[in-house]
mmCIF file of C-alpha atoms in Angstrom:
data_model
loop_
_atom_site.group_PDB
_atom_site.id
_atom_site.type_symbol
_atom_site.label_atom_id
_atom_site.label_comp_id
_atom_site.label_asym_id
_atom_site.label_seq_id
_atom_site.Cartn_x
_atom_site.Cartn_y
_atom_site.Cartn_z
ATOM 1 C CA UNK V 10 110.518 101.630 112.368
ATOM 2 C CA UNK V 11 108.412 98.722 111.839
ATOM 3 C CA UNK V 12 104.902 97.687 109.808
ATOM 4 C CA UNK V 13 101.981 96.251 112.628
ATOM 5 C CA UNK V 14 98.496 95.615 110.794
ATOM 6 C CA UNK V 15 95.539 95.633 113.334
ATOM 7 C CA UNK V 16 93.106 95.519 110.872
ATOM 8 C CA UNK V 17 93.807 94.045 107.117
ATOM 9 C CA UNK V 18 90.435 92.943 105.973
ATOM 10 C CA UNK V 19 88.469 94.528 102.854
ATOM 11 C CA UNK V 20 84.994 96.493 103.872
ATOM 12 C CA UNK V 21 83.330 93.344 105.867
ATOM 13 C CA UNK V 22 85.304 91.985 108.858
ATOM 14 C CA UNK V 23 85.296 88.519 109.008
ATOM 15 C CA UNK V 24 86.206 86.122 111.966
ATOM 16 C CA UNK V 25 89.980 86.246 110.622
ATOM 17 C CA UNK V 26 90.839 89.617 110.043
ATOM 18 C CA UNK V 27 89.813 93.430 111.264
ATOM 19 C CA UNK V 28 88.986 96.456 109.065
ATOM 20 C CA UNK V 29 91.532 98.495 108.009
ATOM 21 C CA UNK V 30 94.615 100.130 110.472
ATOM 22 C CA UNK V 31 97.750 99.896 110.349
ATOM 23 C CA UNK V 32 100.978 101.022 112.384
ATOM 24 C CA UNK V 33 103.673 102.209 111.467
ATOM 25 C CA UNK V 34 105.887 102.630 114.969
ATOM 26 C CA UNK V 35 108.909 105.091 115.191
ATOM 27 C CA UNK V 36 109.735 104.094 118.899
ATOM 28 C CA UNK V 37 113.739 104.163 117.895
ATOM 29 C CA UNK V 38 112.950 107.688 115.787
ATOM 30 C CA UNK V 39 110.516 109.824 117.801
ATOM 31 C CA UNK V 40 109.199 107.224 121.042
ATOM 32 C CA UNK V 41 105.202 107.673 118.792
ATOM 33 C CA UNK V 42 103.852 105.901 117.006
ATOM 34 C CA UNK V 43 101.343 107.112 114.104
ATOM 35 C CA UNK V 44 97.952 105.200 112.495
ATOM 36 C CA UNK V 45 96.616 105.289 109.318
ATOM 37 C CA UNK V 46 93.410 104.613 108.856
ATOM 38 C CA UNK V 47 90.901 103.157 112.287
ATOM 39 C CA UNK V 48 88.507 101.309 111.140
ATOM 40 C CA UNK V 49 85.700 99.630 113.693
ATOM 41 C CA UNK V 50 86.868 97.197 115.959
ATOM 42 C CA UNK V 51 90.452 99.289 116.038
ATOM 43 C CA UNK V 52 90.998 99.874 120.144
ATOM 44 C CA UNK V 53 90.233 96.224 120.603
ATOM 45 C CA UNK V 54 92.394 94.651 117.943
ATOM 46 C CA UNK V 55 95.085 97.380 119.899
ATOM 47 C CA UNK V 56 94.866 95.285 123.157
ATOM 48 C CA UNK V 57 95.537 92.842 121.736
ATOM 49 C CA UNK V 58 98.573 93.797 120.490
ATOM 50 C CA UNK V 59 102.361 95.197 122.068
ATOM 51 C CA UNK V 60 101.389 99.199 121.150
ATOM 52 C CA UNK V 61 99.945 101.999 123.334
ATOM 53 C CA UNK V 62 97.297 104.262 121.984
ATOM 54 C CA UNK V 63 99.343 106.935 124.643
ATOM 55 C CA UNK V 64 102.132 106.471 122.186
ATOM 56 C CA UNK V 65 100.404 107.730 118.982
ATOM 57 C CA UNK V 66 101.429 111.069 117.604
ATOM 58 C CA UNK V 67 99.809 111.225 113.951
ATOM 59 C CA UNK V 68 96.619 109.015 112.518
ATOM 60 C CA UNK V 69 95.870 109.560 108.939
ATOM 61 C CA UNK V 70 92.760 109.068 107.024
ATOM 62 C CA UNK V 71 92.885 107.871 104.049
ATOM 63 C CA UNK V 72 89.334 108.410 102.790
ATOM 64 C CA UNK V 73 85.793 108.172 104.627
ATOM 65 C CA UNK V 74 84.394 105.203 103.714
ATOM 66 C CA UNK V 75 83.242 103.469 107.306
ATOM 67 C CA UNK V 76 85.789 100.502 107.444
ATOM 68 C CA UNK V 77 88.727 103.119 107.736
ATOM 69 C CA UNK V 78 87.026 105.593 109.855
ATOM 70 C CA UNK V 79 84.039 103.773 112.566
ATOM 71 C CA UNK V 80 86.800 103.027 115.044
ATOM 72 C CA UNK V 81 87.351 106.836 115.329
ATOM 73 C CA UNK V 82 85.522 107.345 117.948
ATOM 74 C CA UNK V 83 86.134 104.482 120.646
ATOM 75 C CA UNK V 84 90.077 104.823 119.645
ATOM 76 C CA UNK V 85 89.830 108.695 120.355
ATOM 77 C CA UNK V 86 88.307 108.006 123.951
ATOM 78 C CA UNK V 87 89.724 104.964 125.726
ATOM 79 C CA UNK V 88 93.852 106.390 123.928
ATOM 80 C CA UNK V 89 92.148 109.334 127.301
ATOM 81 C CA UNK V 90 91.132 106.631 129.639
ATOM 82 C CA UNK V 91 94.084 104.975 129.642
ATOM 83 C CA UNK V 92 96.607 108.334 130.401
ATOM 84 C CA UNK V 93 96.987 109.266 127.249
ATOM 85 C CA UNK V 94 97.658 113.027 127.341
ATOM 86 C CA UNK V 95 99.924 114.309 124.651
ATOM 87 C CA UNK V 96 98.728 115.888 121.305
ATOM 88 C CA UNK V 97 97.157 113.768 118.207
ATOM 89 C CA UNK V 98 97.055 115.081 115.326
ATOM 90 C CA UNK V 99 95.344 113.630 112.037
ATOM 91 C CA UNK V 100 95.289 114.460 108.857
ATOM 92 C CA UNK V 101 92.286 113.188 106.417
ATOM 93 C CA UNK V 102 90.219 114.540 103.225
ATOM 94 C CA UNK V 103 87.403 117.534 104.180
ATOM 95 C CA UNK V 104 85.057 116.374 106.276
ATOM 96 C CA UNK V 105 86.514 114.522 108.755
ATOM 97 C CA UNK V 106 85.969 117.061 110.976
ATOM 98 C CA UNK V 107 82.607 117.822 110.786
ATOM 99 C CA UNK V 108 82.314 113.978 110.885
ATOM 100 C CA UNK V 109 83.756 112.990 114.003
ATOM 101 C CA UNK V 110 83.322 116.247 115.857
ATOM 102 C CA UNK V 111 79.260 115.924 116.897
ATOM 103 C CA UNK V 112 80.027 112.527 117.828
ATOM 104 C CA UNK V 113 82.238 113.470 120.632
ATOM 105 C CA UNK V 114 80.373 116.330 121.401
ATOM 106 C CA UNK V 115 76.999 114.471 121.307
ATOM 107 C CA UNK V 116 78.595 111.559 122.905
ATOM 108 C CA UNK V 117 80.248 113.681 125.899
ATOM 109 C CA UNK V 118 83.681 112.646 125.160
ATOM 110 C CA UNK V 119 85.868 113.481 126.942
ATOM 111 C CA UNK V 120 89.664 113.767 125.372
ATOM 112 C CA UNK V 121 92.623 114.516 127.967
ATOM 113 C CA UNK V 122 94.590 115.779 125.124
ATOM 114 C CA UNK V 123 94.022 118.277 122.301
ATOM 115 C CA UNK V 124 93.447 117.101 119.002
ATOM 116 C CA UNK V 125 94.177 118.832 116.367
ATOM 117 C CA UNK V 126 92.637 118.245 112.765
ATOM 118 C CA UNK V 127 94.602 119.060 109.217
ATOM 119 C CA UNK V 128 92.866 118.573 106.413
ATOM 120 C CA UNK V 129 93.878 116.357 103.147
ATOM 121 C CA UNK V 130 95.809 117.709 100.373
ATOM 122 C CA UNK V 131 97.605 116.907 97.504
ATOM 123 C CA UNK V 132 100.733 117.582 98.702
ATOM 124 C CA UNK V 133 103.353 118.097 101.623
ATOM 125 C CA UNK V 134 101.016 117.607 104.316
ATOM 126 C CA UNK V 135 104.126 117.051 106.865
ATOM 127 C CA UNK V 136 107.344 117.774 107.984
ATOM 128 C CA UNK V 137 110.204 118.956 110.283
ATOM 129 C CA UNK V 138 114.282 117.577 110.592
ATOM 130 C CA UNK V 139 113.343 113.289 110.397
ATOM 131 C CA UNK V 140 110.543 113.299 108.350
ATOM 132 C CA UNK V 141 108.505 114.800 105.062
ATOM 133 C CA UNK V 142 105.066 113.112 104.902
ATOM 134 C CA UNK V 143 103.829 114.126 101.054
ATOM 135 C CA UNK V 144 100.711 112.829 99.729
ATOM 136 C CA UNK V 145 98.237 112.427 96.455
ATOM 137 C CA UNK V 146 94.544 111.787 95.318
ATOM 138 C CA UNK V 147 94.091 107.880 94.412
ATOM 139 C CA UNK V 148 91.159 106.758 91.822
ATOM 140 C CA UNK V 149 88.512 105.400 94.186
ATOM 141 C CA UNK V 150 84.902 106.243 94.057
ATOM 142 C CA UNK V 151 85.480 108.892 96.413
ATOM 143 C CA UNK V 152 88.412 111.323 97.750
ATOM 144 C CA UNK V 153 91.003 109.004 98.640
ATOM 145 C CA UNK V 154 94.856 109.735 99.867
ATOM 146 C CA UNK V 155 98.444 107.616 99.888
ATOM 147 C CA UNK V 156 100.874 108.541 102.246
ATOM 148 C CA UNK V 157 104.493 108.678 101.194
ATOM 149 C CA UNK V 158 106.447 108.730 104.225
ATOM 150 C CA UNK V 159 109.793 109.390 104.063
ATOM 151 C CA UNK V 160 112.648 109.718 107.053
ATOM 152 C CA UNK V 161 115.478 111.902 106.272
ATOM 153 C CA UNK V 162 118.893 110.765 105.443
ATOM 154 C CA UNK V 163 121.508 110.842 108.703
ATOM 155 C CA UNK V 164 124.354 112.038 109.696
ATOM 156 C CA UNK V 165 127.141 109.377 108.868
ATOM 157 C CA UNK V 166 129.565 108.107 111.769
ATOM 158 C CA UNK V 167 132.815 109.462 112.652
ATOM 159 C CA UNK V 168 135.588 108.053 111.129
ATOM 160 C CA UNK V 169 137.372 107.104 114.532
ATOM 161 C CA UNK V 170 139.996 105.596 112.953
ATOM 162 C CA UNK V 171 141.217 109.287 111.145
ATOM 163 C CA UNK V 172 140.300 111.041 114.382
ATOM 164 C CA UNK V 173 142.535 108.453 116.408
ATOM 165 C CA UNK V 174 145.103 109.333 114.564
ATOM 166 C CA UNK V 175 145.229 112.917 114.487
ATOM 167 C CA UNK V 176 145.111 112.779 118.273
ATOM 168 C CA UNK V 177 141.806 113.870 119.066
ATOM 169 C CA UNK V 178 141.158 112.986 122.259
ATOM 170 C CA UNK V 179 138.044 111.827 123.897
ATOM 171 C CA UNK V 180 135.043 114.049 124.689
ATOM 172 C CA UNK V 181 132.863 117.247 124.128
ATOM 173 C CA UNK V 182 135.237 117.870 120.284
ATOM 174 C CA UNK V 183 133.687 114.156 118.772
ATOM 175 C CA UNK V 184 130.767 116.191 119.320
ATOM 176 C CA UNK V 185 131.295 118.711 117.591
ATOM 177 C CA UNK V 186 133.267 117.576 115.013
ATOM 178 C CA UNK V 187 130.455 114.552 114.472
ATOM 179 C CA UNK V 188 128.239 117.710 114.076
ATOM 180 C CA UNK V 189 130.640 118.910 111.048
ATOM 181 C CA UNK V 190 132.059 121.744 113.398
ATOM 182 C CA UNK V 191 135.944 122.852 112.416
ATOM 183 C CA UNK V 192 137.580 123.059 115.824
ATOM 184 C CA UNK V 193 141.599 123.070 116.767
ATOM 185 C CA UNK V 194 143.206 120.819 119.549
ATOM 186 C CA UNK V 195 145.545 121.736 122.278
ATOM 187 C CA UNK V 196 148.473 121.155 119.735
ATOM 188 C CA UNK V 197 147.778 123.517 117.055
ATOM 189 C CA UNK V 198 146.165 120.833 114.927
ATOM 190 C CA UNK V 199 142.831 122.033 113.205
ATOM 191 C CA UNK V 200 140.308 119.944 112.057
ATOM 192 C CA UNK V 201 137.604 119.942 109.669
ATOM 193 C CA UNK V 202 134.736 118.443 111.463
ATOM 194 C CA UNK V 203 132.900 117.512 107.599
ATOM 195 C CA UNK V 204 136.152 115.184 106.549
ATOM 196 C CA UNK V 205 135.466 113.433 108.945
ATOM 197 C CA UNK V 206 132.384 111.817 108.700
ATOM 198 C CA UNK V 207 131.458 108.733 106.701
ATOM 199 C CA UNK V 208 128.710 108.973 103.421
ATOM 200 C CA UNK V 209 124.814 110.293 105.229
ATOM 201 C CA UNK V 210 122.985 107.415 105.827
ATOM 202 C CA UNK V 211 120.177 106.938 103.727
ATOM 203 C CA UNK V 212 116.399 106.527 105.407
ATOM 204 C CA UNK V 213 113.752 104.827 105.263
ATOM 205 C CA UNK V 214 111.175 105.260 102.476
ATOM 206 C CA UNK V 215 107.282 103.447 103.451
ATOM 207 C CA UNK V 216 104.649 104.612 101.069
ATOM 208 C CA UNK V 217 100.927 103.515 102.540
ATOM 209 C CA UNK V 218 98.241 103.499 99.871
ATOM 210 C CA UNK V 219 94.247 104.003 100.668
ATOM 211 C CA UNK V 220 91.959 102.279 98.003
ATOM 212 C CA UNK V 221 92.175 102.634 94.563
ATOM 213 C CA UNK V 222 92.602 100.975 91.119
ATOM 214 C CA UNK V 223 95.510 100.530 90.059
ATOM 215 C CA UNK V 224 96.507 104.470 88.513
ATOM 216 C CA UNK V 225 99.408 107.315 87.995
ATOM 217 C CA UNK V 226 99.398 108.729 91.423
ATOM 218 C CA UNK V 227 99.909 105.097 93.255
ATOM 219 C CA UNK V 228 102.894 104.302 91.328
ATOM 220 C CA UNK V 229 104.738 108.209 91.937
ATOM 221 C CA UNK V 230 104.132 107.715 95.668
ATOM 222 C CA UNK V 231 106.189 104.142 95.595
ATOM 223 C CA UNK V 232 108.305 105.501 93.751
ATOM 224 C CA UNK V 233 111.918 103.495 95.375
ATOM 225 C CA UNK V 234 110.044 102.845 98.763
ATOM 226 C CA UNK V 235 111.329 100.565 100.857
ATOM 227 C CA UNK V 236 107.817 99.486 101.933
ATOM 228 C CA UNK V 237 104.312 99.425 99.951
ATOM 229 C CA UNK V 238 101.170 98.709 101.639
ATOM 230 C CA UNK V 239 99.117 98.244 98.476
ATOM 231 C CA UNK V 240 95.135 97.007 98.283
ATOM 232 C CA UNK V 241 94.666 93.869 96.955
ATOM 233 C CA UNK V 242 90.534 93.549 97.668
ATOM 234 C CA UNK V 243 90.140 90.886 94.541
ATOM 235 C CA UNK V 244 92.459 88.201 92.058
ATOM 236 C CA UNK V 245 92.921 88.763 88.990
ATOM 237 C CA UNK V 246 89.352 86.369 87.662
ATOM 238 C CA UNK V 247 87.212 89.439 89.317
ATOM 239 C CA UNK V 248 89.335 92.329 88.011
ATOM 240 C CA UNK V 249 86.012 93.558 86.756
ATOM 241 C CA UNK V 250 84.285 93.602 89.847
ATOM 242 C CA UNK V 251 87.672 95.510 91.112
ATOM 243 C CA UNK V 252 86.939 98.153 88.364
ATOM 244 C CA UNK V 253 83.541 98.669 89.199
ATOM 245 C CA UNK V 254 83.619 98.779 92.516
ATOM 246 C CA UNK V 255 87.437 101.123 91.988
ATOM 247 C CA UNK V 256 89.782 98.482 93.846
ATOM 248 C CA UNK V 257 92.964 96.680 92.896
ATOM 249 C CA UNK V 258 93.779 92.813 92.346
ATOM 250 C CA UNK V 259 96.769 91.522 94.115
ATOM 251 C CA UNK V 260 98.467 91.494 90.107
ATOM 252 C CA UNK V 261 97.411 95.264 89.495
ATOM 253 C CA UNK V 262 99.080 95.839 93.422
ATOM 254 C CA UNK V 263 102.276 93.856 92.200
ATOM 255 C CA UNK V 264 102.167 95.705 88.535
ATOM 256 C CA UNK V 265 102.692 98.742 90.744
ATOM 257 C CA UNK V 266 104.833 97.872 93.189
ATOM 258 C CA UNK V 267 106.807 96.288 90.079
ATOM 259 C CA UNK V 268 106.984 99.761 87.971
ATOM 260 C CA UNK V 269 107.807 101.653 90.753
ATOM 261 C CA UNK V 270 111.064 100.273 91.421
ATOM 262 C CA UNK V 271 109.939 99.196 94.865
ATOM 263 C CA UNK V 272 111.761 97.005 97.169
ATOM 264 C CA UNK V 273 108.499 95.255 99.223
ATOM 265 C CA UNK V 274 105.402 94.917 98.794
ATOM 266 C CA UNK V 275 102.384 94.363 101.258
ATOM 267 C CA UNK V 276 99.414 93.151 99.874
ATOM 268 C CA UNK V 277 96.228 94.106 102.449
ATOM 269 C CA UNK V 278 92.609 94.977 102.693
ATOM 270 C CA UNK V 279 92.048 91.387 101.746
ATOM 271 C CA UNK V 280 88.088 90.917 100.508
ATOM 272 C CA UNK V 281 86.211 88.322 103.308
ATOM 273 C CA UNK V 282 85.702 85.836 101.021
ATOM 274 C CA UNK V 283 88.777 84.810 100.656
ATOM 275 C CA UNK V 284 89.167 82.925 103.613
ATOM 276 C CA UNK V 285 92.563 81.759 105.296
ATOM 277 C CA UNK V 286 93.872 78.879 102.731
ATOM 278 C CA UNK V 287 92.640 80.644 99.966
ATOM 279 C CA UNK V 288 94.241 84.335 100.402
ATOM 280 C CA UNK V 289 97.250 82.420 99.669
ATOM 281 C CA UNK V 290 96.255 82.724 95.911
ATOM 282 C CA UNK V 291 96.085 86.254 95.754
ATOM 283 C CA UNK V 292 100.044 86.061 96.677
ATOM 284 C CA UNK V 293 100.810 84.374 94.219
ATOM 285 C CA UNK V 294 99.254 85.899 92.179
ATOM 286 C CA UNK V 295 101.110 88.895 92.414
ATOM 287 C CA UNK V 296 104.677 87.033 93.132
ATOM 288 C CA UNK V 297 104.380 86.092 89.539
ATOM 289 C CA UNK V 298 105.332 90.115 88.758
ATOM 290 C CA UNK V 299 106.895 91.365 91.929
ATOM 291 C CA UNK V 300 108.981 88.586 93.616
ATOM 292 C CA UNK V 301 109.078 90.423 96.954
ATOM 293 C CA UNK V 302 105.643 89.784 98.311
ATOM 294 C CA UNK V 303 104.329 89.305 101.617
ATOM 295 C CA UNK V 304 100.593 89.347 102.573
ATOM 296 C CA UNK V 305 99.442 90.853 106.040
ATOM 297 C CA UNK V 306 97.631 89.182 108.211
ATOM 298 C CA UNK V 307 96.278 90.542 111.950
ATOM 299 C CA UNK V 308 98.420 91.666 114.269
ATOM 300 C CA UNK V 309 101.634 90.644 111.514
ATOM 301 C CA UNK V 310 104.776 93.218 111.670
ATOM 302 C CA UNK V 311 107.063 94.611 109.298
ATOM 303 C CA UNK V 312 110.123 95.626 110.573
ATOM 304 C CA UNK V 313 111.947 98.581 107.752
ATOM 305 C CA UNK V 314 114.998 98.364 106.056
ATOM 306 C CA UNK V 315 116.468 100.743 104.011
ATOM 307 C CA UNK V 316 118.107 97.275 102.522
ATOM 308 C CA UNK V 317 116.071 95.515 98.942
ATOM 309 C CA UNK V 318 115.724 92.255 101.111
#
C-alpha cells in the first residue's frame, strides 16, 4: 500500500505543482489502484508516473471545485484507449454525474468499460472483506468530503513450531488450520486451528481529506490513522485568508493530526504563491506542532506502514 501524489497544488497549477490528484496503490492487497480527485492534467501526470490507468478501480472525488475534477473526462476516455476494460466506480458529491455525463455524451466519448456512479453521503460508502471506506463532510465553501480508508485486520501467522510439535504434516491441513478449522490427524490427535494462529495483524488506516478549514470531522476521520493527507494551502501568517476561503494553514493541519493521534501527516494542496524553497516554511510550521510531518511534491510516493515511525 502506497500513496502516490500526481498533483499537490491548490486552485492554480504552477510550474512545480499540478492541481490535486492522489493515488492509493493496492497492488499487493487487490491488484488495483484507487484515485482521490482528478484535477486538470492528471492523465498527463500519470503518463510520467509508474501508475497505469487500466488498474484504476475506484475514483473518489472530495468536492466539485474545478481543480479537483476537470481532469475526469480526459482520464476516463484515455483509460479506454489504453485498454482498460474493468469497471470503474466513481464516488462523489451530488451533482457529479449530472456534470460529467453531458461532457462524455456531447463529446461522443466511448468508454470500453462500465462507469458506475455512487453519490457520496456521510458514513460508510464502501465495504467488502478487505476494506471499509468511511466519509464525512468537512468545512468548505461547498460540500467537501474526507475519506477514511480502513484495511481490515488480517489473520495471524501460523505457529509453525507448534504445528511441528503436534505432528501436523505439511500440506492441505495447514490451509484448514490457518482458516481456524478443527482437524483430526491420522493418529487421532485433534487440533484446534484457532490455537495455532497468532494474533490478527492490524490493518492500515489512511485518511485523505478534501479542502477544509480545521474542523471536528477532519479529526474524527484521522483518529489513529497511519497516514493523514491534509491540505495546507497557506502558512499561519495568512490565517485570515485561509479562514475567509475555507482552507487550512499548515499549523491547522498539524494541530488536527496531533489531536487525532495520527502517526504521520502529509501536507498537500499548496498555494502557487509558495515556490519550492518557500514551501519549506509550511513544513517547518507544521513540524513545530506535529514532528512526523512531510510535505508532498508531485510524483512523491509514501509507503504506508502500520507501525508508528
